[in-house]
Coordinates of C-alpha atoms and ligand atoms in Angstrom, one line a residue:
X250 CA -28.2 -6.7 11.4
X251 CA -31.2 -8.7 10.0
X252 CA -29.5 -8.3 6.6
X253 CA -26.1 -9.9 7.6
X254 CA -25.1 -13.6 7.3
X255 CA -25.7 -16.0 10.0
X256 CA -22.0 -17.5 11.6
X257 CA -22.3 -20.4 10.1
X258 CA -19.4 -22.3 12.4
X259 CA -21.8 -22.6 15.2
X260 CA -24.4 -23.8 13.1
X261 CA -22.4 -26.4 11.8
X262 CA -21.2 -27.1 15.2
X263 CA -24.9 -27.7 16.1
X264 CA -24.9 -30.1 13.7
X265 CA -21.8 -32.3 14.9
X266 CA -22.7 -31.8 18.5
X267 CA -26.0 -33.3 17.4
X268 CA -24.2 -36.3 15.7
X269 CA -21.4 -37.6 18.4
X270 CA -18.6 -39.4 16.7
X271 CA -18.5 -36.8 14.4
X272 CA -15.5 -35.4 13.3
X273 CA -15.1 -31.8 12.1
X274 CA -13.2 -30.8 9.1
X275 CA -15.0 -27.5 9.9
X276 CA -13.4 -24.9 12.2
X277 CA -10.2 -23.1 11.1
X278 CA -8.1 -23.7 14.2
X279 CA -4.8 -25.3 14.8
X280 CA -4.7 -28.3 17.0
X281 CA -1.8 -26.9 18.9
X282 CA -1.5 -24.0 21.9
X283 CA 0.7 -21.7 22.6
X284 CA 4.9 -22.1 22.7
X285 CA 6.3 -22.3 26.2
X286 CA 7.5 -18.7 26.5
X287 CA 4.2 -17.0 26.1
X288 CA 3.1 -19.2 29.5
X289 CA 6.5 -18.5 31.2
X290 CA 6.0 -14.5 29.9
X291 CA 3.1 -14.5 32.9
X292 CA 5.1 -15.1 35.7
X293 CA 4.4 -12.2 37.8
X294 CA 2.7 -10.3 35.4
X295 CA -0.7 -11.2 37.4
X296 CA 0.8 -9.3 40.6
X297 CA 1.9 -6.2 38.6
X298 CA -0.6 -3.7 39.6
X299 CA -0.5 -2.3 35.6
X300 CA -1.7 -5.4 34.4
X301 CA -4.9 -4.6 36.6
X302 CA -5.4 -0.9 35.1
X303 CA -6.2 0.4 31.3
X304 CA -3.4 0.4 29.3
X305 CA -2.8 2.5 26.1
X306 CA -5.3 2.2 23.5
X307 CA -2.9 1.0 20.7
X308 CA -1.2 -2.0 22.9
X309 CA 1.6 -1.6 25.0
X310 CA 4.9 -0.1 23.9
X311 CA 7.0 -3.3 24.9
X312 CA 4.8 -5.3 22.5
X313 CA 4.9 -2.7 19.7
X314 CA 8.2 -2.2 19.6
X315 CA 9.1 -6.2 19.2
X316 CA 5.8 -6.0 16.5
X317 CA 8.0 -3.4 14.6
X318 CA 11.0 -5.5 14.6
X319 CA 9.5 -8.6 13.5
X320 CA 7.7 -6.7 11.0
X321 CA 10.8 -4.8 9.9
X322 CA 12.9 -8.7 9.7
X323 CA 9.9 -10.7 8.1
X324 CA 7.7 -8.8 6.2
X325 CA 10.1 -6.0 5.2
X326 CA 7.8 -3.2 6.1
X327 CA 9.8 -0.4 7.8
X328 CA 7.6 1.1 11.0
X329 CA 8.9 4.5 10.6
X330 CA 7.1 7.6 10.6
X331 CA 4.8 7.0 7.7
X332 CA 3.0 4.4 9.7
X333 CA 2.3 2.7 13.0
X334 CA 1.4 -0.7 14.7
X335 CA -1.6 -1.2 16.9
X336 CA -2.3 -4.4 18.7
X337 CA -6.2 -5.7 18.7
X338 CA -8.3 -7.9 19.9
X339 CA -7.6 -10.3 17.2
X340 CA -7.1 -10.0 13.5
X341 CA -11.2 -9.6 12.6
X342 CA -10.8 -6.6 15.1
X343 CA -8.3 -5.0 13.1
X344 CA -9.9 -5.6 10.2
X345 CA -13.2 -4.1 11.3
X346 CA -11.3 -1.2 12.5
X347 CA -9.8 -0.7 9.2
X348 CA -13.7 -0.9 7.6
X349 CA -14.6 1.7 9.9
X350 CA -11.5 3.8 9.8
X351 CA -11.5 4.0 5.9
X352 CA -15.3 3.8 5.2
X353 CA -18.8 6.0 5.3
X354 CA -22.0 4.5 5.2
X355 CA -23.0 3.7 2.0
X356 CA -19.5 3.0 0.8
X357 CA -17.9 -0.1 -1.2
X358 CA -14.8 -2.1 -0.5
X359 CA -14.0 -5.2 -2.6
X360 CA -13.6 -8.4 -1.7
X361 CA -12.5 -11.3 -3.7
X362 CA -14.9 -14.6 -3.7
X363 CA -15.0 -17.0 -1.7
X364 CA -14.4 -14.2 0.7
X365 CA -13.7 -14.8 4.6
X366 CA -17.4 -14.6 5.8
X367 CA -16.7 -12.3 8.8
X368 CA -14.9 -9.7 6.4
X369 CA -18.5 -9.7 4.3
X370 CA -19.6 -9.5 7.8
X371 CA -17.9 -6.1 9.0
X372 CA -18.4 -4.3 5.8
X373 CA -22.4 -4.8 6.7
X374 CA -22.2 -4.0 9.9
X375 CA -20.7 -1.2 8.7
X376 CA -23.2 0.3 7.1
X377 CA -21.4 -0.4 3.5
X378 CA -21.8 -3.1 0.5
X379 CA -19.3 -5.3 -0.3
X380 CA -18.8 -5.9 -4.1
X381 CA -17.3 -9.3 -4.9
X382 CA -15.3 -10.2 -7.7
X383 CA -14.8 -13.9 -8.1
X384 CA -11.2 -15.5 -8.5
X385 CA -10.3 -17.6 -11.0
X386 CA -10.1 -21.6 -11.4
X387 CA -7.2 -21.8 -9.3
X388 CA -8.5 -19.2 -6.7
X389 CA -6.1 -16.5 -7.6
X390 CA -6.8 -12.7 -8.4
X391 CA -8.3 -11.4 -11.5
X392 CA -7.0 -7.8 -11.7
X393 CA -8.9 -7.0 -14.4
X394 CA -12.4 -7.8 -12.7
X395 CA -11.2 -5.8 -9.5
X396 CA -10.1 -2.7 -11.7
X397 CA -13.7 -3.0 -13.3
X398 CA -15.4 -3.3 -9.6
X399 CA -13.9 0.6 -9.1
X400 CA -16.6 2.8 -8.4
X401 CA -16.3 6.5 -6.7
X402 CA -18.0 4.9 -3.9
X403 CA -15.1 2.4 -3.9
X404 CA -13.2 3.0 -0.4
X405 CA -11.0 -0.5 -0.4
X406 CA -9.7 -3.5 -1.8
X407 CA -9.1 -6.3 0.7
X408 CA -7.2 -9.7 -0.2
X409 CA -6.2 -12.3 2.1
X410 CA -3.0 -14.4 1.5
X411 CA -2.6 -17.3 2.5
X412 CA -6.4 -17.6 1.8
X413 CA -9.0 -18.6 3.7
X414 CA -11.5 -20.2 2.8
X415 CA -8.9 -21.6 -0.4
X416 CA -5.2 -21.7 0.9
X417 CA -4.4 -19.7 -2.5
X418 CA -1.3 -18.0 -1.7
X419 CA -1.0 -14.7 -4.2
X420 CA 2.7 -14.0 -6.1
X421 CA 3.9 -11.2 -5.4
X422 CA 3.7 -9.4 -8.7
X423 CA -0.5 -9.8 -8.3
X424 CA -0.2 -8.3 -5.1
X425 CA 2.1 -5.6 -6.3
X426 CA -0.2 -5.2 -8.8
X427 CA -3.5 -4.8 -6.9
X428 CA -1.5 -2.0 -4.5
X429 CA -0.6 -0.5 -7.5
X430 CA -4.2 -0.2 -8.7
X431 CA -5.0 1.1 -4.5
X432 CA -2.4 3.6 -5.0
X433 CA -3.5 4.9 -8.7
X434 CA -6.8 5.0 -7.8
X435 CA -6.8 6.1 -4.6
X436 CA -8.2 4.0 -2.3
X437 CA -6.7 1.1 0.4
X438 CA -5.7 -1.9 -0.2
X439 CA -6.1 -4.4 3.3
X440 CA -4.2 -7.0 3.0
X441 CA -4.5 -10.0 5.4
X442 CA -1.8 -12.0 6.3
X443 CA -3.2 -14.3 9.3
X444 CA -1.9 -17.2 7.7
X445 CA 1.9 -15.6 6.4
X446 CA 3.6 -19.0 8.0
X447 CA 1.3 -21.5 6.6
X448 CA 2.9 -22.4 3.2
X449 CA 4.1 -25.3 1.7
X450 CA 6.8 -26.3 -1.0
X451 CA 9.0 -23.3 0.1
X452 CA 6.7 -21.0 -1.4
X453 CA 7.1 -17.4 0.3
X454 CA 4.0 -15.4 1.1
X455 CA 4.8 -11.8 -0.3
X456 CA 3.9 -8.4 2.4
X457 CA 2.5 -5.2 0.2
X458 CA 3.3 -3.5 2.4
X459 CA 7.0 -3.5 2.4
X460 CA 6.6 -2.1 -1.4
X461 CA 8.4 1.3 -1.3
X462 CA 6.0 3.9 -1.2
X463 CA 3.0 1.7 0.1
X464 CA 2.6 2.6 3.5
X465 CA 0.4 5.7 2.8
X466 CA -2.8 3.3 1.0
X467 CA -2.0 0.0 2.5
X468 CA -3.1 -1.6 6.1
X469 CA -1.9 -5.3 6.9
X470 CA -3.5 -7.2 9.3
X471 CA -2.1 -10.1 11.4
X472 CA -3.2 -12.2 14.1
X473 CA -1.7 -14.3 16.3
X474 CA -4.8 -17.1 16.5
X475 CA -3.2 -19.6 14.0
X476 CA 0.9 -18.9 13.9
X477 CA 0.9 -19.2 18.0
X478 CA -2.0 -21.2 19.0
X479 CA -3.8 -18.1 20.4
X480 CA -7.5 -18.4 19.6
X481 CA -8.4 -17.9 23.0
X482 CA -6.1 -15.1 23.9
X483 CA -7.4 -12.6 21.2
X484 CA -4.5 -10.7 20.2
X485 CA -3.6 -9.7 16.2
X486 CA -2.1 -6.4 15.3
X487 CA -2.4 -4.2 12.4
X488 CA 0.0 -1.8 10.3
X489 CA -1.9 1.9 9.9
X490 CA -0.8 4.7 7.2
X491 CA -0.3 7.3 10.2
X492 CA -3.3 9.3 8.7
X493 CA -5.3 6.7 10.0
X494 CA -4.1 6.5 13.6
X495 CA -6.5 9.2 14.9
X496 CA -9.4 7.4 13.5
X497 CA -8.4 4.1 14.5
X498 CA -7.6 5.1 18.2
X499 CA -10.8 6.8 18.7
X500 CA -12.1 3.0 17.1
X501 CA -10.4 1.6 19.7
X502 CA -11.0 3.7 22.6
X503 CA -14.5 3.3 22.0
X504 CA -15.0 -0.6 21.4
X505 CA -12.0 -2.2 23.4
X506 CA -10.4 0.7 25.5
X507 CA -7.2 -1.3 25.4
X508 CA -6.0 -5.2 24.3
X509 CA -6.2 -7.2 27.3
X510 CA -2.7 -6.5 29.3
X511 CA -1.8 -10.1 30.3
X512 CA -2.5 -11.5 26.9
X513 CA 0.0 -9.2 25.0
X514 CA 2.6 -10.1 28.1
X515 CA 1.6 -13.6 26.6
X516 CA 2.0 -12.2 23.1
X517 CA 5.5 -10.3 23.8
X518 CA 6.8 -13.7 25.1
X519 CA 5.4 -15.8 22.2
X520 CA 7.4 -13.1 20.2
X521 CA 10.1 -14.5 21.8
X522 CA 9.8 -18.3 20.2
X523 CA 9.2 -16.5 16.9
X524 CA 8.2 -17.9 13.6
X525 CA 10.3 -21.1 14.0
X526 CA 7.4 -22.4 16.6
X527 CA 4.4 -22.2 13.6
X528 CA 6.8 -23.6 11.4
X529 CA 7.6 -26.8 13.6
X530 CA 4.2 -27.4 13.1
X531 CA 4.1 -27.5 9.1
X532 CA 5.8 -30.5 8.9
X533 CA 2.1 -32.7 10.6
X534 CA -0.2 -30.5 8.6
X535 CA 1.8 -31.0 5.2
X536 CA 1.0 -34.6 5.9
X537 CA -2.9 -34.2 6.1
X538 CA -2.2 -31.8 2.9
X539 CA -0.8 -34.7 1.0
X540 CA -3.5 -36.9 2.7
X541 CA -6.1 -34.9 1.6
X542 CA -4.7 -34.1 -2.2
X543 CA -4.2 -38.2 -3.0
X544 CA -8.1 -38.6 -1.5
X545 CA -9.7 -35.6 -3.5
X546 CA -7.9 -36.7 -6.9
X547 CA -9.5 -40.3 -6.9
X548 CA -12.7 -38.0 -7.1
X549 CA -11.6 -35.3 -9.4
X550 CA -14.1 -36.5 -12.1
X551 CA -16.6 -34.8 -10.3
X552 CA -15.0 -32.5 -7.6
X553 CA -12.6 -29.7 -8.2
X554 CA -10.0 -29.7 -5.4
X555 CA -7.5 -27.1 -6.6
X556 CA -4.0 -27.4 -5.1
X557 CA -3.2 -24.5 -3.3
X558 CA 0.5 -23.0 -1.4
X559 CA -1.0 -22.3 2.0
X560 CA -3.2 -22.3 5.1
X561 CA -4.7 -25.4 5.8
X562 CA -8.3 -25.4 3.9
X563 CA -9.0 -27.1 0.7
X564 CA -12.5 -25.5 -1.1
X565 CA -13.7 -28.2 -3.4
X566 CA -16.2 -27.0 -6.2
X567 CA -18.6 -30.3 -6.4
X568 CA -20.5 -31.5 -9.6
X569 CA -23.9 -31.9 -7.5
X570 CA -27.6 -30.4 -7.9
X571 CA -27.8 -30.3 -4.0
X572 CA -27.6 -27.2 -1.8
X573 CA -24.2 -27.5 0.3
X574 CA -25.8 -27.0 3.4
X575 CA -27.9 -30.0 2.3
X576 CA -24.7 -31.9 1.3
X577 CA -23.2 -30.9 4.9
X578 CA -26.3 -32.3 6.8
X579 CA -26.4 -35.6 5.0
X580 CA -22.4 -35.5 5.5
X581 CA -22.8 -35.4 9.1
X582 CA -25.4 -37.5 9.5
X583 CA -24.8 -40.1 7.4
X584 CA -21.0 -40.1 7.2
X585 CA -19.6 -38.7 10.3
X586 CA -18.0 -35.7 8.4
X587 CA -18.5 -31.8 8.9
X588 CA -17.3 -29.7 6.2
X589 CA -18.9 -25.9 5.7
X590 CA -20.5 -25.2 3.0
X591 CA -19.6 -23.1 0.4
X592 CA -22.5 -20.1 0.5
X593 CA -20.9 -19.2 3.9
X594 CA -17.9 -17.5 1.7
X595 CA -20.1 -15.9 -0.8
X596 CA -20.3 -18.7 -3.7
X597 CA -23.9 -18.9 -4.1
X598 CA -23.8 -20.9 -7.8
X599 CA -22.8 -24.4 -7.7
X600 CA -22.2 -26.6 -4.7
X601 CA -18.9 -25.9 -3.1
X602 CA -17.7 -26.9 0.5
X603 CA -14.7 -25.8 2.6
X604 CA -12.3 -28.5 3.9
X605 CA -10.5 -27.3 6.6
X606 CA -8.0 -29.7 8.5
X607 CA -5.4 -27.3 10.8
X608 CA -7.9 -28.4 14.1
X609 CA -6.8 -32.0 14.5
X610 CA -4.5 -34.6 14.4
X611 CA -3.0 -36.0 11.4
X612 CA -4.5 -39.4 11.9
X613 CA -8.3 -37.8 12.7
X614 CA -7.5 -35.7 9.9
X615 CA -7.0 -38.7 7.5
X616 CA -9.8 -40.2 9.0
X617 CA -12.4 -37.6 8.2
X618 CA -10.7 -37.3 5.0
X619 CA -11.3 -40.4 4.3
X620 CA -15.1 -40.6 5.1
X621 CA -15.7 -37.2 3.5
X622 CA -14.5 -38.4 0.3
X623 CA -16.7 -42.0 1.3
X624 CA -19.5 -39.2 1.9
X625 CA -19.2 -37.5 -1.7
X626 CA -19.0 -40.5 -3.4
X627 CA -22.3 -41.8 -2.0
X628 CA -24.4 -39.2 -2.3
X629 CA -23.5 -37.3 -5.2
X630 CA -22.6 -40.2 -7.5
X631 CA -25.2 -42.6 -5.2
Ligands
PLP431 C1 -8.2 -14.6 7.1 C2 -8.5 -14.5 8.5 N1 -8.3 -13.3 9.1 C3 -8.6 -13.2 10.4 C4 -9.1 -14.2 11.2 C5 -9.4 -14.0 12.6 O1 -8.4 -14.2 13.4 P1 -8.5 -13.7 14.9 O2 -8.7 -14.9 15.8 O3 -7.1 -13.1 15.2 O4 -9.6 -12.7 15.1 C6 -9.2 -15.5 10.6 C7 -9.7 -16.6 11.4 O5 -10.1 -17.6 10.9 C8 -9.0 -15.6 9.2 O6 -9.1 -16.8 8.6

């Protein structure tokens, strides 16, 4: 455990606690909670004796079966025999049961950089070493680099779309390809698709696992955190090959015995508002998005701020000698501004930060926008 990273939200956290007035550009969270019918889901759900008891170890078959028909109408992946859905603790849950459902000690699984920290996390806790392979200018896959990354050790290739830390949404012919490459060379591809509402500029965010054929090397993880405001109620699901189910179950058995019962009646009713209820929300964010891309180009002759498709992060790549964690400190402390810095993903050359602004209200978002940008100026350009 000594060998894997530190969290570094609650060190930043520190920080702005340390520093009141401070506003945060640092959590990925939504400002929001959940829609009205996952609250009006409980009523009498506390009185049910089942909701008291262990329930079955992959979620309950209510919530599954509307799981497999939003899967089936969104994402286009059929749940049929070949695979099957099982509702965790959250989305880092599923993806650490993937890790240990698909991976030995000693193994590799690839990640692309800047990688979601707890993923690098997992895979260490795990037992096994994550190789990185770094995406391009514009944050997007480098399919050559990932087919060089193969190794016989090689158990996985994991992308995230809409990304986080970067908001870099993948086309689907890159994803097609990398599943491709999973299937040829057997091993998995995990994809995770926490973020599938948060796009902009009617760009669509493509499933791999609704390719034909897929569902034998491909698991796709979801969570409910960001689309329905559920941080707190720690429910995401993810979409198994069946040969995977034993192994996952007896993951499950062992570290959760079953998702909590009244948060997937919360879940099953928050089904019930559906994607239009994350999407109500775009409108506020794609105002701190266009906020945040006229502030970052008056400074684009010495910080990258690639325009990305989705989430709500912006990773900025900064022209500056100083360590970010440096840069974050002097941000808070002399500016008012928390951003996290950019080793916390895995970029360890240059100074990069990530700009995350899903947690607050447009005008706070502008706000901190504003004195980040006030920030840079100072003390990298002095
Ligand atoms: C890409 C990605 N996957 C998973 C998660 C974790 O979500 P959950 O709260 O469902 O565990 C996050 C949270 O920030 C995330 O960014």
């Amino acid at each position: 455990m000594q060998e894997v990273q530190t969290p570094i939200i609650p060190i930043v956290g520190d920080l702005v606690r340390a520093t009141p007035g401070t506003i945060s550009l640092g959590q990925g969270m939504v400002s929001y909670g959940p829609p009205r019918e996952a609250i009006d889901a409980l009523a009498g759900v506390a009185d049910d004796p089942r909701t008291h008891q262990y329930g079955a170890v992959e979620g309950t078959s209510a919530l599954r079966a509307a799981l497999a028909d939003k899967l089936g109408a969104e994402n286009r992946i059929p749940v049929d025999g070949s695979c099957r859905v099982v509702v965790t603790a959250g989305g880092n849950m599923a993806f650490f049961n993937a890790i240990l459902a698909v991976a030995d000690v000693g193994d590799e699984v690839i990640l692309q950089t800047p990688y979601y920290f707890n993923h690098e996390m997992a895979i260490g806790m795990a037992g096994c070493r994550a190789v990185l392979v770094g995406t391009d200018d514009r944050y997007q896959l480098r399919l050559d680099r990932i087919e060089r990354a193969i190794t016989p050790r090689t158990k996985a290739i994991v992308t995230v779309s809409p990304n986080n830390p970067t908001g870099a949404v993948y086309p689907e012919k890159a994803l097609r390809d990398v599943n491709e490459l999973c299937r040829s060379r057997g091993v998995f591809h995990v994809h995770d698709e926490a973020y599938e509402y948060f796009t902009y500029g009617g760009v669509t965010p493509f499933s791999p696992g609704s390719i034909p054929g897929a569902s034998a090397h491909t698991i796709s993880l979801y969570s409910f955190s960001k689309a329905y405001g559920f941080a707190g109620w720690r429910i995401g699901y993810m979409v198994i090959p069946a040969s995977l189910e034993e192994a996952v179950r007896k993951i499950q058995d062992t570290n959760l015995i079953c998702p909590t019962m009244i948060a997937q009646a919360a879940a099953l009713g928050a089904l019930r508002a559906g994607a239009s209820y994350c999407r109500g929300k775009l409108a506020g964010m794609a105002e701190v998005r266009e906020v945040a891309r006229r502030a970052f180009s008056e400074i684009a002759s010495f910080c990258a701020a690639p325009v990305t498709d989705g989430a709500f992060y912006v990773f900025l790549r900064i022209e500056s000698p100083l360590d970010p964690l440096a840069l974050v400190e002097r941000l808070v402390k002399e500016h008012g501004v928390a951003a996290i810095p950019g080793t916390a993903f895995g970029i360890s050359s240059g100074c990069s930060l990530r700009v995350a602004f899903g947690a607050l209200e447009t005008a706070t978002a502008a706000q901190g926008i504003g004195r980040l940008v006030l920030g840079l100026r100072k003390i990298v350009k002095g």
